[in-house]
Amino acid sequence: MQRYSGFGLVKHALRHHEDWQRQWRNPTPKPGYDVIIVGGGGHGLATAYYLAKEHGITNVAVLEKGWLGGGNTARNTTIVRSNYLWDESAALYEHAMKHWEGLSQELNYNVMFSQRGVLNLGHTLQDMRDIQRRVNANRLNGIDGEVLDAEGVQSLVPIMDCSKRARYPVMGASWQPRAGVARHDAVAWGYARAADALGVDLLQNTEVTGFKIRDGQIQGVHTNRGDIEAKTVGCVTAGNSSVLAGMAGLNLPLESHPLQALVSEPLKPVLDTVVMSNHVHGYISQSDKGDLVIGAGIDGYNGYGQRGSYPTVEHTLQAIVEMFPIFSRVRMNRQWGGIVDTCPDACPILSKTKVKGLYFNCGWGTGGFKATPGSGHVFAASLAKGEMHPIAAPFSIDRFHSGALIDEHGAAGVAH
Amino acid sequence: MFHIYCPYCEELREEEEFHPKGQAHIARPEEPDACSDEEWGDYLFFRDNPRGIHHEMWLHAVGCRKFFNITRNTVSYEILETYKMGEQPTVGAEHLAREGKTDSVQVAESGQQTVGASDAAQASVKGAQA
């Protein structure tokens, strides 16, 4: 792998940028691998990378039906934070946060991680009590966080309407300074390039059409490019996990919903942090390019159409204009939807299944992007050892029969 | 924007009058005291999530405030029928298969087939739904 550096940039500039190395190979599938990862998004690519780097398992294939990072990785609002309430979630997202902080250096790829901080606003007394509880829980778990009053919020975000005139006045917020945003595409490309350099085969346009299972043990997968064998298969296919599980005769406690986001025309720098509100329900940040990145909740009904409904757009923009009257005449450039698989307790599933050697990593709902490095890291460890990593273990599918749910609704700071 | 025909109001109304309430035809176990943890978990949490025909319950929240059912395609978003509570759907995945409309549609069994659930448990739950 040709390393990227300032010196390299100058060298290539002198050669008119004509001989940059391709970022990854485009190999033909081998008959078999040690491990197959189904799904070439951020989580799948990160899993492959950590399998090769931390566990020395380089005979790995990542199967992607479209192109790398073309699913939800390319369809989110790029927010990264770890201010979750329950110990299990806090451990998982903080594990990811620690990886984010060194990720650009580790991958030799600028993922544009920017620790500009995240505000979760409170608009009612109950909101403020919940915020205090969550920040206290975070600090007990060693995660940074503060409770701000309305004046504190106003001084951080001067353009926000923190007056008492608002229909839902801002009473305060939780503030995680280490949180922020990262460039979503660069995360997928950085992991892809680094995994490829370690020998992982990234197979694009390769769609899994079924599983080969014998005596309760996974033997491999059927694809549109022929059968590929492996004794360990990890499925990381976000919105389509139920469809894939169905091919193996499994059912998952998931419902797939469209989640949409919008991007405005580019503006001069006006917002230097991330603002989220669960109560009026919208979240917003400004990208390095200048456009406002806006998101909100899922459509209420199940759906696999990657577009989302108009009432949700209207509801989202009402919330944004309520908080930021200054944006009332900003034009929206683009709107898009991704398919998220939501769990009954708003927490992901990282689990073995009753098919030996077949693992699922799914159910991230609206919050998977922030977990990308941590999810990949613990899932790789689980696949390598055949036992779920201690951080992943509480997220086993067994919890829906044992009752040990991790009830992160509301506590996650944004609704599902 | 959906335009949904409420079978009680007998009118087409806009989507914003309604709330989706998840999968339809989920029956509470007939003998709750005899259920295992697995059966309770299946009943509470495991749902059909088909890429295709889905029977779901909706609430006419700011209309007649009654629950009713919709058969809808989760890929094309086409609403195939709406019907009152207690009635059975007349359109299903098999119906579409006959008409050759199944491109990219996964045929899902209604009912709750779940990870780890015994065949007998599934049969009893399905029996209760019929």
Coordinates of C-alpha atoms in Angstrom, one line a residue:
Chain A
M1 CA 0.0 0.0 0.0
Q2 CA 1.3 3.4 -1.0
R3 CA 1.2 5.5 2.2
Y4 CA -0.4 8.9 2.0
S5 CA 1.6 11.9 3.3
G6 CA 2.3 15.6 2.7
F7 CA 5.4 14.6 0.8
G8 CA 3.6 12.2 -1.3
L9 CA 1.0 14.8 -2.2
V10 CA 3.8 17.1 -3.5
K11 CA 5.4 14.3 -5.4
H12 CA 2.2 13.3 -7.1
A13 CA 1.4 17.0 -7.8
L14 CA 4.6 17.3 -9.8
R15 CA 3.5 14.2 -11.9
H16 CA 0.1 15.8 -12.5
H17 CA -1.6 13.3 -10.2
E18 CA -1.4 10.6 -12.9
D19 CA 0.1 7.7 -11.0
W20 CA -1.8 7.4 -7.7
Q21 CA -2.2 3.7 -6.7
R22 CA -5.7 2.3 -6.8
Q23 CA -7.2 2.3 -3.2
W24 CA -8.1 -1.4 -3.4
R25 CA -7.9 -4.4 -5.7
N26 CA -10.9 -5.9 -7.5
P27 CA -10.2 -9.6 -7.0
T28 CA -12.2 -12.6 -8.3
P29 CA -13.7 -14.7 -5.6
K30 CA -11.7 -17.7 -4.3
P31 CA -13.5 -21.0 -3.7
G32 CA -13.3 -20.6 0.0
Y33 CA -12.2 -18.3 2.9
D34 CA -11.6 -18.6 6.6
V35 CA -14.2 -15.9 7.2
I36 CA -16.9 -14.3 5.0
I37 CA -18.3 -10.9 6.0
V38 CA -21.7 -10.2 4.2
G39 CA -22.1 -6.5 3.8
G40 CA -19.5 -4.0 2.6
G41 CA -20.6 -1.0 4.7
G42 CA -18.6 0.7 7.5
H43 CA -19.3 -2.0 10.1
G44 CA -18.5 -4.9 7.7
L45 CA -15.3 -3.3 6.4
A46 CA -14.2 -2.4 9.9
T47 CA -14.8 -6.1 11.0
A48 CA -12.6 -7.3 8.1
Y49 CA -9.9 -4.9 8.9
Y50 CA -9.7 -5.8 12.6
L51 CA -9.9 -9.5 11.8
A52 CA -6.7 -9.1 9.7
K53 CA -4.9 -6.6 11.9
E54 CA -5.7 -7.8 15.4
H55 CA -6.3 -11.5 14.9
G56 CA -4.0 -12.3 11.9
I57 CA -7.0 -13.8 9.9
T58 CA -6.3 -12.4 6.5
N59 CA -8.0 -15.0 4.4
V60 CA -11.2 -13.0 4.5
A61 CA -13.8 -11.9 1.9
V62 CA -16.2 -9.0 2.2
L63 CA -19.3 -9.6 0.0
E64 CA -21.2 -6.5 -1.1
K65 CA -24.1 -6.6 -3.5
G66 CA -23.6 -3.0 -4.6
W67 CA -20.5 -1.0 -4.1
L68 CA -18.4 -0.4 -0.9
G69 CA -20.0 2.0 1.5
G70 CA -23.0 2.5 -0.8
G71 CA -25.7 1.8 1.8
N72 CA -26.4 3.4 5.1
T73 CA -22.7 4.4 5.5
A74 CA -23.4 6.9 2.7
R75 CA -26.8 7.8 4.0
N76 CA -26.4 9.2 7.5
T77 CA -25.9 12.5 9.4
T78 CA -22.3 11.6 10.4
I79 CA -22.7 12.3 14.1
V80 CA -20.4 10.6 16.6
R81 CA -21.1 10.5 20.4
S82 CA -21.0 8.1 23.3
N83 CA -23.4 9.7 25.8
Y84 CA -25.6 6.7 26.3
L85 CA -27.4 5.9 29.6
W86 CA -26.9 2.2 30.3
D87 CA -23.6 0.7 31.2
E88 CA -23.7 -1.8 28.3
S89 CA -24.4 0.8 25.6
A90 CA -22.0 3.3 27.2
A91 CA -19.2 0.7 27.1
L92 CA -19.9 -0.1 23.4
Y93 CA -20.1 3.5 22.1
E94 CA -17.2 4.7 24.3
H95 CA -15.1 1.8 22.9
A96 CA -15.9 3.2 19.5
M97 CA -15.2 6.7 20.5
K98 CA -11.7 5.8 21.7
H99 CA -11.0 4.2 18.2
W100 CA -12.4 7.3 16.5
E101 CA -9.8 9.5 18.2
G102 CA -6.9 7.8 16.6
L103 CA -8.6 6.5 13.4
S104 CA -7.2 8.8 10.8
Q105 CA -3.6 8.0 11.9
E106 CA -4.3 4.3 12.2
L107 CA -5.8 3.9 8.8
N108 CA -3.5 6.5 7.1
Y109 CA -6.7 8.0 5.8
N110 CA -8.2 11.3 6.7
V111 CA -11.7 10.5 8.1
M112 CA -12.1 14.2 9.0
F113 CA -13.0 13.3 12.6
S114 CA -13.9 16.6 14.2
Q115 CA -14.6 16.8 17.9
R116 CA -16.8 19.8 17.8
G117 CA -19.1 18.6 20.6
V118 CA -22.7 17.5 20.7
L119 CA -25.6 19.2 22.6
N120 CA -28.7 17.3 23.5
L121 CA -31.3 19.9 24.3
G122 CA -33.9 19.7 27.1
H123 CA -37.2 21.6 26.6
T124 CA -39.2 20.4 29.7
L125 CA -38.4 19.8 33.4
Q126 CA -38.6 16.0 32.8
D127 CA -36.1 16.4 29.9
M128 CA -33.7 18.2 32.3
R129 CA -34.1 15.5 34.9
D130 CA -33.3 12.8 32.3
I131 CA -30.3 14.8 31.1
Q132 CA -28.9 15.1 34.6
R133 CA -29.4 11.4 35.2
R134 CA -27.7 10.5 31.9
V135 CA -24.7 12.9 32.4
N136 CA -24.2 11.5 35.9
A137 CA -24.3 8.0 34.5
N138 CA -21.8 9.0 31.8
R139 CA -19.4 10.4 34.3
L140 CA -19.6 7.4 36.5
N141 CA -18.6 5.4 33.3
G142 CA -15.7 7.8 32.7
I143 CA -17.3 9.5 29.7
D144 CA -17.1 13.3 29.5
G145 CA -20.3 15.2 29.9
E146 CA -21.8 18.4 31.4
V147 CA -25.2 19.8 32.1
L148 CA -25.7 23.3 30.7
D149 CA -28.4 25.8 31.5
A150 CA -30.1 27.9 28.8
E151 CA -27.4 30.6 29.1
G152 CA -24.7 28.0 28.7
V153 CA -26.4 26.7 25.5
Q154 CA -26.9 30.2 24.2
S155 CA -23.2 31.1 24.6
L156 CA -22.2 27.9 22.7
V157 CA -24.7 28.4 19.9
P158 CA -25.4 32.2 19.6
I159 CA -27.7 31.7 16.6
M160 CA -30.2 29.4 18.4
D161 CA -33.4 30.9 19.8
C162 CA -33.0 30.2 23.6
S163 CA -35.5 32.9 24.6
K164 CA -38.7 32.2 26.6
R165 CA -40.8 33.2 23.5
A166 CA -40.3 29.8 21.8
R167 CA -43.2 27.3 22.0
Y168 CA -40.8 24.8 23.6
P169 CA -38.2 27.0 25.2
V170 CA -34.7 25.6 25.6
M171 CA -34.1 24.9 29.3
G172 CA -30.7 23.4 29.0
A173 CA -28.7 20.6 27.5
S174 CA -26.3 17.8 28.0
W175 CA -22.9 18.6 26.4
Q176 CA -20.3 16.1 25.3
P177 CA -17.3 18.0 24.1
R178 CA -15.4 15.0 22.8
A179 CA -18.2 14.0 20.5
G180 CA -18.5 15.4 17.0
V181 CA -18.7 14.3 13.4
A182 CA -16.7 12.2 10.9
R183 CA -16.7 12.0 7.1
H184 CA -18.9 9.0 6.5
D185 CA -17.6 8.0 3.0
A186 CA -14.0 8.4 4.1
V187 CA -14.6 5.9 7.0
A188 CA -15.7 3.2 4.6
W189 CA -13.0 4.0 2.1
G190 CA -10.3 4.2 4.8
Y191 CA -11.3 0.8 6.2
A192 CA -11.6 -0.7 2.7
R193 CA -8.1 0.4 1.7
A194 CA -6.5 -0.7 5.0
A195 CA -8.2 -4.1 4.9
D196 CA -7.3 -4.6 1.3
A197 CA -3.6 -3.8 2.1
L198 CA -3.7 -6.6 4.7
G199 CA -4.9 -9.2 2.1
V200 CA -8.7 -9.0 2.6
D201 CA -10.7 -9.6 -0.7
L202 CA -13.3 -7.0 -1.2
L203 CA -15.9 -8.5 -3.6
Q204 CA -18.3 -5.9 -5.0
N205 CA -21.4 -6.7 -7.0
T206 CA -21.5 -10.0 -5.2
E207 CA -24.9 -10.7 -3.8
V208 CA -25.6 -13.5 -1.3
T209 CA -28.6 -15.5 -2.5
G210 CA -28.6 -18.2 0.2
F211 CA -26.6 -20.0 2.9
K212 CA -25.1 -23.5 2.8
I213 CA -25.9 -25.1 6.1
R214 CA -25.2 -28.8 7.0
D215 CA -25.9 -30.4 10.4
G216 CA -26.5 -27.0 12.0
Q217 CA -23.1 -25.7 10.9
I218 CA -22.6 -23.0 8.3
Q219 CA -20.6 -24.2 5.3
G220 CA -20.6 -21.1 3.1
V221 CA -22.8 -18.9 0.9
H222 CA -24.5 -19.0 -2.5
T223 CA -23.9 -15.9 -4.5
N224 CA -24.6 -14.5 -8.0
R225 CA -20.9 -15.3 -8.7
G226 CA -21.0 -18.9 -7.5
D227 CA -20.7 -20.7 -4.2
I228 CA -18.1 -19.6 -1.7
E229 CA -17.1 -21.7 1.3
A230 CA -16.4 -20.6 4.9
K231 CA -17.0 -22.1 8.3
T232 CA -17.5 -18.6 9.8
V233 CA -19.9 -16.1 8.3
G234 CA -20.7 -12.7 9.8
C235 CA -23.7 -10.8 8.5
V236 CA -23.6 -7.0 8.7
T237 CA -26.3 -5.9 6.3
A238 CA -28.1 -3.2 8.2
G239 CA -31.7 -2.7 6.8
N240 CA -31.8 -6.0 5.0
S241 CA -30.8 -8.3 8.0
S242 CA -34.3 -9.8 8.3
V243 CA -34.2 -10.8 4.6
L244 CA -30.8 -12.4 5.0
A245 CA -31.8 -14.2 8.2
G246 CA -34.8 -15.6 6.4
M247 CA -32.5 -17.3 3.9
A248 CA -30.9 -19.2 6.9
G249 CA -34.4 -20.0 8.3
L250 CA -34.0 -17.5 11.2
N251 CA -36.2 -14.7 12.3
L252 CA -34.9 -11.6 14.1
P253 CA -36.8 -9.2 16.4
L254 CA -36.4 -6.4 13.8
E255 CA -38.5 -4.0 11.9
S256 CA -37.0 -2.1 8.9
H257 CA -38.0 1.5 8.5
P258 CA -36.8 4.4 6.3
L259 CA -34.8 7.0 8.0
Q260 CA -34.2 10.2 6.1
A261 CA -31.9 13.2 6.1
L262 CA -31.6 16.5 4.3
V263 CA -28.7 18.7 3.2
S264 CA -29.1 22.4 2.5
E265 CA -27.3 24.7 0.1
P266 CA -23.8 25.5 1.4
L267 CA -23.6 28.5 3.8
K268 CA -20.7 30.3 5.4
P269 CA -19.7 28.9 8.8
V270 CA -22.5 29.6 11.2
L271 CA -22.8 26.5 13.4
D272 CA -19.7 25.0 15.0
T273 CA -21.2 22.2 17.0
V274 CA -23.9 19.5 16.7
V275 CA -27.3 20.2 18.1
M276 CA -29.8 17.5 18.8
S277 CA -33.3 17.8 20.3
N278 CA -35.3 14.8 21.3
H279 CA -38.4 16.8 22.3
V280 CA -39.0 18.9 19.2
H281 CA -37.1 16.1 17.4
G282 CA -34.5 17.2 14.9
Y283 CA -30.7 17.3 14.8
I284 CA -28.4 19.5 12.8
S285 CA -24.8 20.2 12.2
Q286 CA -22.8 22.1 9.5
S287 CA -20.4 20.1 7.3
D288 CA -17.0 21.3 6.5
K289 CA -18.3 22.1 3.0
G290 CA -20.9 24.5 4.6
D291 CA -24.1 22.7 4.1
L292 CA -26.5 22.1 7.0
V293 CA -26.9 18.3 7.6
I294 CA -30.4 17.7 9.1
G295 CA -32.1 14.6 10.3
A296 CA -34.9 13.3 12.5
G297 CA -36.9 10.2 13.2
I298 CA -37.9 7.2 11.2
D299 CA -41.1 6.8 9.3
G300 CA -43.5 5.0 11.6
Y301 CA -44.3 2.1 9.2
N302 CA -42.1 -0.7 7.9
G303 CA -40.6 0.1 4.6
Y304 CA -37.7 -0.8 2.3
G305 CA -38.1 2.2 -0.1
Q306 CA -35.0 4.3 0.3
R307 CA -36.8 7.6 0.3
G308 CA -39.0 8.3 3.3
S309 CA -42.2 10.2 3.5
Y310 CA -43.1 13.9 3.1
P311 CA -44.8 14.4 6.6
T312 CA -41.5 13.4 8.3
V313 CA -39.6 16.0 6.3
E314 CA -42.1 18.6 7.3
H315 CA -42.0 17.6 11.0
T316 CA -38.2 17.7 11.0
L317 CA -37.9 21.1 9.4
Q318 CA -40.6 22.5 11.8
A319 CA -38.3 21.4 14.7
I320 CA -35.2 22.9 13.1
V321 CA -36.9 26.3 12.4
E322 CA -38.4 26.3 15.9
M323 CA -34.8 26.1 17.3
F324 CA -33.2 28.2 14.5
P325 CA -35.5 30.8 13.1
I326 CA -32.5 32.1 11.2
F327 CA -32.6 29.0 8.9
S328 CA -36.3 29.6 7.9
R329 CA -35.4 30.6 4.3
V330 CA -32.5 28.2 3.7
R331 CA -33.1 26.0 0.7
M332 CA -32.7 22.3 1.0
N333 CA -30.6 20.8 -1.8
R334 CA -31.1 17.1 -1.3
Q335 CA -33.1 14.6 0.7
W336 CA -32.5 10.9 1.0
G337 CA -33.5 7.8 3.0
G338 CA -31.7 4.8 4.3
I339 CA -33.2 1.6 5.7
V340 CA -32.6 1.0 9.4
D341 CA -33.5 -2.1 11.2
T342 CA -34.8 -1.2 14.6
C343 CA -34.9 -3.4 17.7
P344 CA -37.7 -3.5 20.3
D345 CA -35.3 -2.1 23.0
A346 CA -33.5 0.4 20.6
C347 CA -30.2 -1.5 21.0
P348 CA -28.2 -3.5 18.4
I349 CA -27.9 -7.2 18.1
L350 CA -24.4 -8.6 18.1
S351 CA -24.9 -12.3 18.4
K352 CA -24.4 -15.9 17.5
T353 CA -27.3 -17.8 16.1
K354 CA -28.6 -21.3 16.3
V355 CA -26.6 -22.0 13.1
K356 CA -23.1 -22.7 14.3
G357 CA -20.6 -20.3 12.8
L358 CA -23.2 -17.8 11.6
Y359 CA -23.2 -14.5 13.3
F360 CA -25.3 -11.4 13.0
N361 CA -24.4 -7.8 13.7
C362 CA -27.6 -5.7 13.1
G363 CA -30.5 -3.8 14.6
W364 CA -28.5 -0.6 15.1
G365 CA -31.6 1.5 14.4
T366 CA -30.8 5.1 13.8
G367 CA -27.4 5.1 15.5
G368 CA -25.1 2.7 13.8
F369 CA -22.6 5.1 12.2
K370 CA -21.1 6.4 15.5
A371 CA -20.3 2.8 16.5
T372 CA -18.5 1.8 13.3
P373 CA -15.0 1.2 14.7
G374 CA -16.2 -0.2 18.0
S375 CA -18.7 -2.5 16.4
G376 CA -16.1 -3.8 13.9
H377 CA -13.5 -4.3 16.6
V378 CA -15.7 -6.4 19.0
F379 CA -17.4 -8.3 16.2
A380 CA -14.0 -9.2 14.7
A381 CA -12.9 -10.5 18.1
S382 CA -16.1 -12.5 18.4
L383 CA -15.7 -14.1 15.0
A384 CA -12.0 -14.9 15.6
K385 CA -12.5 -16.5 19.0
G386 CA -15.9 -18.1 18.5
E387 CA -17.1 -16.4 21.7
M388 CA -18.7 -13.0 21.9
H389 CA -16.4 -10.3 23.1
P390 CA -17.3 -9.1 26.6
I391 CA -18.5 -5.7 25.3
A392 CA -20.7 -7.4 22.7
A393 CA -22.0 -10.2 24.9
P394 CA -24.9 -8.2 26.5
F395 CA -26.2 -7.5 23.0
S396 CA -26.9 -11.2 22.3
I397 CA -30.3 -12.1 20.7
D398 CA -31.0 -14.2 23.8
R399 CA -32.0 -11.1 25.6
F400 CA -35.4 -11.1 23.9
H401 CA -36.2 -14.4 25.6
S402 CA -34.4 -13.9 28.9
G403 CA -35.9 -10.4 29.4
A404 CA -32.4 -8.8 30.0
L405 CA -33.2 -5.9 27.6
I406 CA -31.1 -2.8 27.4
D407 CA -33.9 -0.2 27.3
E408 CA -32.2 2.7 25.5
H409 CA -35.3 4.4 24.2
G410 CA -35.3 8.0 25.1
A411 CA -32.1 7.5 27.1
A412 CA -30.3 7.5 23.7
G413 CA -31.0 11.2 23.5
V414 CA -33.0 10.8 20.3
A415 CA -36.1 8.9 19.4
H416 CA -36.2 5.7 17.3
Chain B
M1 CA -48.0 10.8 1.1
F2 CA -50.4 7.9 1.6
H3 CA -54.1 8.3 0.9
I4 CA -55.7 5.7 3.2
Y5 CA -59.2 4.4 2.9
C6 CA -60.6 4.1 6.5
P7 CA -63.0 1.2 6.4
Y8 CA -65.0 2.8 9.3
C9 CA -65.3 6.3 7.9
E10 CA -65.5 4.9 4.4
E11 CA -63.4 7.8 3.0
L12 CA -59.9 8.3 1.7
R13 CA -58.0 10.5 4.1
E14 CA -54.4 11.8 4.2
E15 CA -51.6 9.8 5.9
E16 CA -51.2 12.4 8.7
E17 CA -54.5 11.5 10.2
F18 CA -53.2 8.0 10.9
H19 CA -50.6 6.2 13.1
P20 CA -49.0 2.9 12.1
K21 CA -49.1 0.4 14.9
G22 CA -47.1 -2.5 13.6
Q23 CA -47.9 -6.0 12.5
A24 CA -51.5 -7.1 12.4
H25 CA -53.1 -10.4 13.5
I26 CA -50.9 -11.0 16.6
A27 CA -52.9 -13.0 19.1
R28 CA -52.2 -13.0 22.8
P29 CA -51.3 -16.6 23.9
E30 CA -54.4 -18.4 24.9
E31 CA -52.9 -19.8 28.1
P32 CA -50.5 -17.2 29.4
D33 CA -49.6 -19.1 32.5
A34 CA -48.4 -22.0 30.5
C35 CA -46.1 -20.0 28.3
S36 CA -42.4 -20.5 28.4
D37 CA -40.0 -17.5 28.4
E38 CA -39.3 -18.3 24.7
E39 CA -43.0 -18.2 23.8
W40 CA -43.5 -14.9 25.7
G41 CA -40.4 -13.4 24.0
D42 CA -41.7 -14.5 20.6
Y43 CA -45.1 -13.0 21.3
L44 CA -43.7 -9.7 22.6
F45 CA -40.8 -9.0 20.4
F46 CA -40.5 -11.1 17.2
R47 CA -42.3 -9.6 14.2
D48 CA -42.5 -10.4 10.5
N49 CA -40.4 -7.9 8.6
P50 CA -41.0 -8.9 4.9
R51 CA -39.6 -7.2 1.9
G52 CA -43.0 -7.4 0.2
I53 CA -46.5 -8.0 1.4
H54 CA -47.2 -7.0 5.0
H55 CA -50.4 -7.0 7.0
E56 CA -50.3 -4.2 9.5
M57 CA -52.5 -2.4 12.0
W58 CA -53.2 1.3 11.8
L59 CA -55.1 3.8 14.0
H60 CA -57.3 6.5 12.5
A61 CA -55.9 8.8 15.2
V62 CA -57.5 12.1 14.4
G63 CA -60.5 10.6 12.6
C64 CA -62.8 8.0 14.1
R65 CA -60.0 6.8 16.4
K66 CA -60.6 3.2 15.5
F67 CA -58.0 0.5 14.7
F68 CA -58.1 -1.3 11.4
N69 CA -55.8 -3.3 9.2
I70 CA -53.9 -2.6 6.0
T71 CA -52.3 -4.9 3.5
R72 CA -49.3 -3.0 2.1
N73 CA -46.3 -3.7 -0.1
T74 CA -43.2 -2.5 1.9
V75 CA -41.1 -2.1 -1.3
S76 CA -43.5 -0.3 -3.7
Y77 CA -45.6 1.1 -0.8
E78 CA -48.8 0.2 -2.7
I79 CA -51.7 -0.3 -0.3
L80 CA -53.6 -3.3 -1.5
E81 CA -56.6 -3.3 0.8
T82 CA -57.8 -2.0 4.1
Y83 CA -60.2 -4.0 6.3
K84 CA -61.9 -3.8 9.7
M85 CA -60.6 -5.4 12.9
G86 CA -61.7 -9.1 13.1
E87 CA -61.7 -9.5 9.4
Q88 CA -59.2 -11.5 7.4
P89 CA -57.2 -10.1 4.5
T90 CA -58.3 -11.2 1.0
V91 CA -54.9 -10.2 -0.6
G92 CA -51.7 -12.0 0.4
A93 CA -48.3 -12.8 -1.0
E94 CA -49.8 -15.9 -2.7
H95 CA -52.3 -13.8 -4.5
L96 CA -49.6 -11.6 -6.0
A97 CA -47.6 -14.7 -6.9
R98 CA -50.6 -15.9 -9.0
E99 CA -50.7 -12.5 -10.8
G100 CA -47.0 -12.6 -11.5
K101 CA -46.3 -9.5 -9.5
T102 CA -43.6 -11.0 -7.3
D103 CA -40.5 -9.4 -8.7
S104 CA -38.2 -8.5 -5.9
V105 CA -40.9 -9.4 -3.4
Q106 CA -40.1 -11.8 -0.6
V107 CA -43.0 -14.1 0.3
A108 CA -43.3 -14.0 4.1
E109 CA -45.3 -16.4 6.1
S110 CA -47.7 -14.7 8.4
G111 CA -47.3 -15.7 12.0
Q112 CA -44.2 -15.8 14.1
Q113 CA -41.4 -18.1 13.1
T114 CA -38.6 -17.3 15.5
V115 CA -35.1 -18.2 16.4
G116 CA -35.1 -21.1 18.8
A117 CA -38.8 -21.5 19.1
S118 CA -40.0 -25.1 19.0
D119 CA -42.3 -26.2 16.2
A120 CA -45.1 -27.0 18.7
A121 CA -44.8 -23.5 20.2
Q122 CA -45.1 -22.0 16.7
A123 CA -48.0 -24.2 15.9
S124 CA -49.9 -23.1 19.0
V125 CA -49.3 -19.4 18.4
K126 CA -50.3 -19.8 14.8
G127 CA -53.4 -21.7 15.8
A128 CA -54.4 -19.0 18.2
Q129 CA -54.1 -16.4 15.4
A130 CA -56.3 -18.1 12.9

